[in-house]
Amino acid sequence: MGRNADAIAEGVSIAAAAARLTVRNRILVDTIARNEPFDPERVAPLARETLLALAAEQEAAAELTRKLRKKAWGKYSDPGSTHDYRDRDTRNLRRRQRQYTGVAKVLRERADDVEAVRELVADAREAAWGDVESNLQRRLVAEGARPDLEPDYAKMRAARMQALRLVDLPRLAAHRRRVDPPAMGDVQDPEDVAAALDSPPTES
């Protein structure tokens, strides 16, 4: 491939990564925050809209570059700033304009390609599952600690209890209030719950 084709391929790769991130975030919100089942057909329109939006950004960049090139033509004085282009910059500006236009063309072609949209959704789903899997593994490592396997268990237990007291229990209490507002006197104070969890069990 030539220099221009290489630049277009790189731009498409960057745009595809941005599209995958956007679709991945939507999948995470729908399936975790909203507790909805994953449906590729429901996500596909978002994937297509994301590709079209990125293509529009590239076209806007191409148009801006065209205007800068036109403004720079015939100017031979010293530039006043980094983006104060001169006649000697017109060749590079023309090349950048072609590259922006080329990236936009590929993105629009992908947006109109059903298989390309499906592939984007599948890649985003895989990325979303990778995030969930990594978070679960980290949680299992932290919550699966045992005194006989962890030499620093006693030292880290204090930190875990503090995190439970300051973060997890208040968050749980707030969630309970939103989901199921209790009657007066039914809510336990997070500090009382933490103290109960932190105290050793009593023998009956």
GROMACS .gro file of C-alpha atoms in nm:
model
  204
    1MET     CA    1   0.000   0.000   0.000
    2GLY     CA    2   0.104   0.357  -0.058
    3ARG     CA    3   0.157   0.626   0.199
    4ASN     CA    4  -0.194   0.766   0.161
    5ALA     CA    5  -0.355   0.421   0.181
    6ASP     CA    6  -0.154   0.341   0.495
    7ALA     CA    7  -0.274   0.662   0.661
    8ILE     CA    8  -0.636   0.585   0.569
    9ALA     CA    9  -0.606   0.231   0.705
   10GLU     CA   10  -0.465   0.365   1.031
   11GLY     CA   11  -0.744   0.622   1.056
   12VAL     CA   12  -1.007   0.354   0.996
   13SER     CA   13  -0.848   0.135   1.264
   14ILE     CA   14  -0.860   0.419   1.518
   15ALA     CA   15  -1.221   0.501   1.429
   16ALA     CA   16  -1.320   0.133   1.454
   17ALA     CA   17  -1.170   0.115   1.803
   18ALA     CA   18  -1.368   0.425   1.905
   19ALA     CA   19  -1.688   0.274   1.763
   20ARG     CA   20  -1.626  -0.053   1.946
   21LEU     CA   21  -1.580   0.136   2.274
   22THR     CA   22  -1.906   0.325   2.228
   23VAL     CA   23  -2.105   0.010   2.150
   24ARG     CA   24  -1.934  -0.179   2.433
   25ASN     CA   25  -2.039   0.087   2.683
   26ARG     CA   26  -2.400   0.065   2.566
   27ILE     CA   27  -2.398  -0.313   2.603
   28LEU     CA   28  -2.263  -0.284   2.958
   29VAL     CA   29  -2.526  -0.026   3.052
   30ASP     CA   30  -2.813  -0.226   2.903
   31THR     CA   31  -2.716  -0.566   3.040
   32ILE     CA   32  -2.581  -0.467   3.383
   33ALA     CA   33  -2.734  -0.135   3.484
   34ARG     CA   34  -3.073  -0.198   3.321
   35ASN     CA   35  -3.067  -0.578   3.357
   36GLU     CA   36  -3.175  -0.630   2.995
   37PRO     CA   37  -3.084  -0.940   2.790
   38PHE     CA   38  -2.825  -0.888   2.518
   39ASP     CA   39  -2.990  -0.856   2.177
   40PRO     CA   40  -2.757  -0.793   1.880
   41GLU     CA   41  -3.047  -0.673   1.666
   42ARG     CA   42  -3.128  -0.400   1.919
   43VAL     CA   43  -2.763  -0.290   1.938
   44ALA     CA   44  -2.706  -0.290   1.560
   45PRO     CA   45  -2.875   0.050   1.495
   46LEU     CA   46  -2.646   0.213   1.753
   47ALA     CA   47  -2.342   0.056   1.588
   48ARG     CA   48  -2.447   0.191   1.250
   49GLU     CA   49  -2.522   0.539   1.390
   50THR     CA   50  -2.182   0.542   1.560
   51LEU     CA   51  -2.003   0.462   1.233
   52LEU     CA   52  -2.198   0.735   1.054
   53ALA     CA   53  -2.121   0.988   1.328
   54LEU     CA   54  -1.750   0.909   1.306
   55ALA     CA   55  -1.767   0.941   0.927
   56ALA     CA   56  -1.930   1.283   0.965
   57GLU     CA   57  -1.646   1.390   1.195
   58GLN     CA   58  -1.391   1.288   0.932
   59GLU     CA   59  -1.581   1.477   0.662
   60ALA     CA   60  -1.590   1.787   0.881
   61ALA     CA   61  -1.214   1.757   0.933
   62ALA     CA   62  -1.165   1.724   0.556
   63GLU     CA   63  -1.373   2.037   0.494
   64LEU     CA   64  -1.180   2.234   0.755
   65THR     CA   65  -0.851   2.122   0.601
   66ARG     CA   66  -0.975   2.231   0.257
   67LYS     CA   67  -1.053   2.578   0.392
   68LEU     CA   68  -0.712   2.601   0.560
   69ARG     CA   69  -0.540   2.498   0.236
   70LYS     CA   70  -0.735   2.758   0.038
   71LYS     CA   71  -0.648   3.024   0.294
   72ALA     CA   72  -0.279   2.928   0.289
   73TRP     CA   73  -0.245   2.938  -0.090
   74GLY     CA   74  -0.024   3.225  -0.208
   75LYS     CA   75   0.093   3.326   0.141
   76TYR     CA   76   0.473   3.330   0.176
   77SER     CA   77   0.529   3.528   0.498
   78ASP     CA   78   0.645   3.367   0.820
   79PRO     CA   79   0.363   3.195   1.013
   80GLY     CA   80   0.242   3.348   1.337
   81SER     CA   81   0.146   3.018   1.503
   82THR     CA   82   0.148   2.643   1.456
   83HIS     CA   83  -0.179   2.642   1.260
   84ASP     CA   84  -0.105   2.957   1.061
   85TYR     CA   85  -0.037   2.773   0.736
   86ARG     CA   86   0.152   2.906   0.435
   87ASP     CA   87   0.176   2.815   0.067
   88ARG     CA   88   0.447   2.558   0.140
   89ASP     CA   89   0.198   2.368   0.358
   90THR     CA   90  -0.067   2.326   0.089
   91ARG     CA   91   0.067   1.989  -0.032
   92ASN     CA   92   0.048   1.838   0.317
   93LEU     CA   93  -0.295   1.990   0.374
   94ARG     CA   94  -0.419   1.841   0.047
   95ARG     CA   95  -0.286   1.500   0.152
   96ARG     CA   96  -0.457   1.525   0.491
   97GLN     CA   97  -0.783   1.625   0.324
   98ARG     CA   98  -0.770   1.315   0.104
   99GLN     CA   99  -0.696   1.098   0.406
  100TYR     CA  100  -0.991   1.234   0.608
  101THR     CA  101  -1.216   1.186   0.306
  102GLY     CA  102  -1.088   0.831   0.256
  103VAL     CA  103  -1.153   0.734   0.618
  104ALA     CA  104  -1.505   0.879   0.601
  105LYS     CA  105  -1.577   0.681   0.282
  106VAL     CA  106  -1.471   0.350   0.442
  107LEU     CA  107  -1.675   0.418   0.756
  108ARG     CA  108  -1.987   0.495   0.555
  109GLU     CA  109  -1.937   0.177   0.354
  110ARG     CA  110  -1.915  -0.022   0.676
  111ALA     CA  111  -2.225   0.146   0.815
  112ASP     CA  112  -2.417   0.028   0.506
  113ASP     CA  113  -2.272  -0.325   0.527
  114VAL     CA  114  -2.493  -0.549   0.743
  115GLU     CA  115  -2.212  -0.797   0.804
  116ALA     CA  116  -1.967  -0.523   0.904
  117VAL     CA  117  -2.220  -0.387   1.154
  118ARG     CA  118  -2.277  -0.734   1.296
  119GLU     CA  119  -1.902  -0.783   1.330
  120LEU     CA  120  -1.873  -0.452   1.517
  121VAL     CA  121  -2.149  -0.559   1.758
  122ALA     CA  122  -1.984  -0.898   1.812
  123ASP     CA  123  -1.646  -0.737   1.881
  124ALA     CA  124  -1.808  -0.490   2.124
  125ARG     CA  125  -1.987  -0.775   2.303
  126GLU     CA  126  -1.657  -0.962   2.337
  127ALA     CA  127  -1.492  -0.649   2.480
  128ALA     CA  128  -1.780  -0.602   2.724
  129TRP     CA  129  -1.754  -0.961   2.843
  130GLY     CA  130  -1.379  -0.918   2.885
  131ASP     CA  131  -1.441  -0.622   3.118
  132VAL     CA  132  -1.696  -0.816   3.321
  133GLU     CA  133  -1.467  -1.118   3.344
  134SER     CA  134  -1.172  -0.907   3.461
  135ASN     CA  135  -1.384  -0.737   3.728
  136LEU     CA  136  -1.515  -1.072   3.852
  137GLN     CA  137  -1.165  -1.214   3.874
  138ARG     CA  138  -1.046  -0.914   4.078
  139ARG     CA  139  -1.346  -0.946   4.310
  140LEU     CA  140  -1.288  -1.318   4.356
  141VAL     CA  141  -0.923  -1.262   4.444
  142ALA     CA  142  -1.016  -1.000   4.705
  143GLU     CA  143  -1.323  -1.172   4.848
  144GLY     CA  144  -1.187  -1.525   4.834
  145ALA     CA  145  -0.898  -1.453   5.069
  146ARG     CA  146  -0.853  -1.708   5.349
  147PRO     CA  147  -0.640  -1.680   5.664
  148ASP     CA  148  -0.460  -2.006   5.589
  149LEU     CA  149  -0.368  -1.898   5.235
  150GLU     CA  150  -0.301  -1.526   5.276
  151PRO     CA  151   0.002  -1.429   5.491
  152ASP     CA  152  -0.122  -1.067   5.512
  153TYR     CA  153  -0.484  -1.163   5.581
  154ALA     CA  154  -0.498  -1.000   5.926
  155LYS     CA  155  -0.343  -0.678   5.801
  156MET     CA  156  -0.567  -0.656   5.493
  157ARG     CA  157  -0.880  -0.752   5.686
  158ALA     CA  158  -0.885  -0.415   5.858
  159ALA     CA  159  -0.868  -0.239   5.521
  160ARG     CA  160  -1.145  -0.458   5.380
  161MET     CA  161  -1.368  -0.390   5.680
  162GLN     CA  162  -1.309  -0.018   5.645
  163ALA     CA  163  -1.403  -0.034   5.276
  164LEU     CA  164  -1.714  -0.231   5.369
  165ARG     CA  165  -1.809   0.025   5.633
  166LEU     CA  166  -1.738   0.340   5.429
  167VAL     CA  167  -1.838   0.230   5.079
  168ASP     CA  168  -2.030  -0.094   5.041
  169LEU     CA  169  -2.280  -0.063   5.328
  170PRO     CA  170  -2.382   0.300   5.256
  171ARG     CA  171  -2.418   0.209   4.889
  172LEU     CA  172  -2.633  -0.091   4.979
  173ALA     CA  173  -2.849   0.115   5.213
  174ALA     CA  174  -2.903   0.381   4.945
  175HIS     CA  175  -2.995   0.113   4.694
  176ARG     CA  176  -3.245  -0.042   4.936
  177ARG     CA  177  -3.408   0.296   4.993
  178ARG     CA  178  -3.448   0.350   4.619
  179VAL     CA  179  -3.579   0.003   4.539
  180ASP     CA  180  -3.793  -0.065   4.848
  181PRO     CA  181  -3.855   0.238   5.074
  182PRO     CA  182  -3.885   0.091   5.426
  183ALA     CA  183  -4.117   0.183   5.707
  184MET     CA  184  -3.981   0.400   5.987
  185GLY     CA  185  -3.752   0.206   6.217
  186ASP     CA  186  -3.684  -0.077   5.971
  187VAL     CA  187  -3.350   0.051   5.838
  188GLN     CA  188  -3.037  -0.058   6.020
  189ASP     CA  189  -2.758   0.194   6.045
  190PRO     CA  190  -2.457   0.090   5.832
  191GLU     CA  191  -2.229   0.135   6.132
  192ASP     CA  192  -2.441  -0.110   6.334
  193VAL     CA  193  -2.425  -0.365   6.054
  194ALA     CA  194  -2.050  -0.319   6.020
  195ALA     CA  195  -2.001  -0.361   6.394
  196ALA     CA  196  -2.203  -0.681   6.388
  197LEU     CA  197  -1.999  -0.817   6.099
  198ASP     CA  198  -1.672  -0.718   6.263
  199SER     CA  199  -1.749  -0.875   6.601
  200PRO     CA  200  -1.663  -1.242   6.664
  201PRO     CA  201  -1.956  -1.486   6.667
  202THR     CA  202  -2.096  -1.578   7.008
  203GLU     CA  203  -2.136  -1.937   7.115
  204SER     CA  204  -2.492  -2.051   7.186
   0.00000   0.00000   0.00000
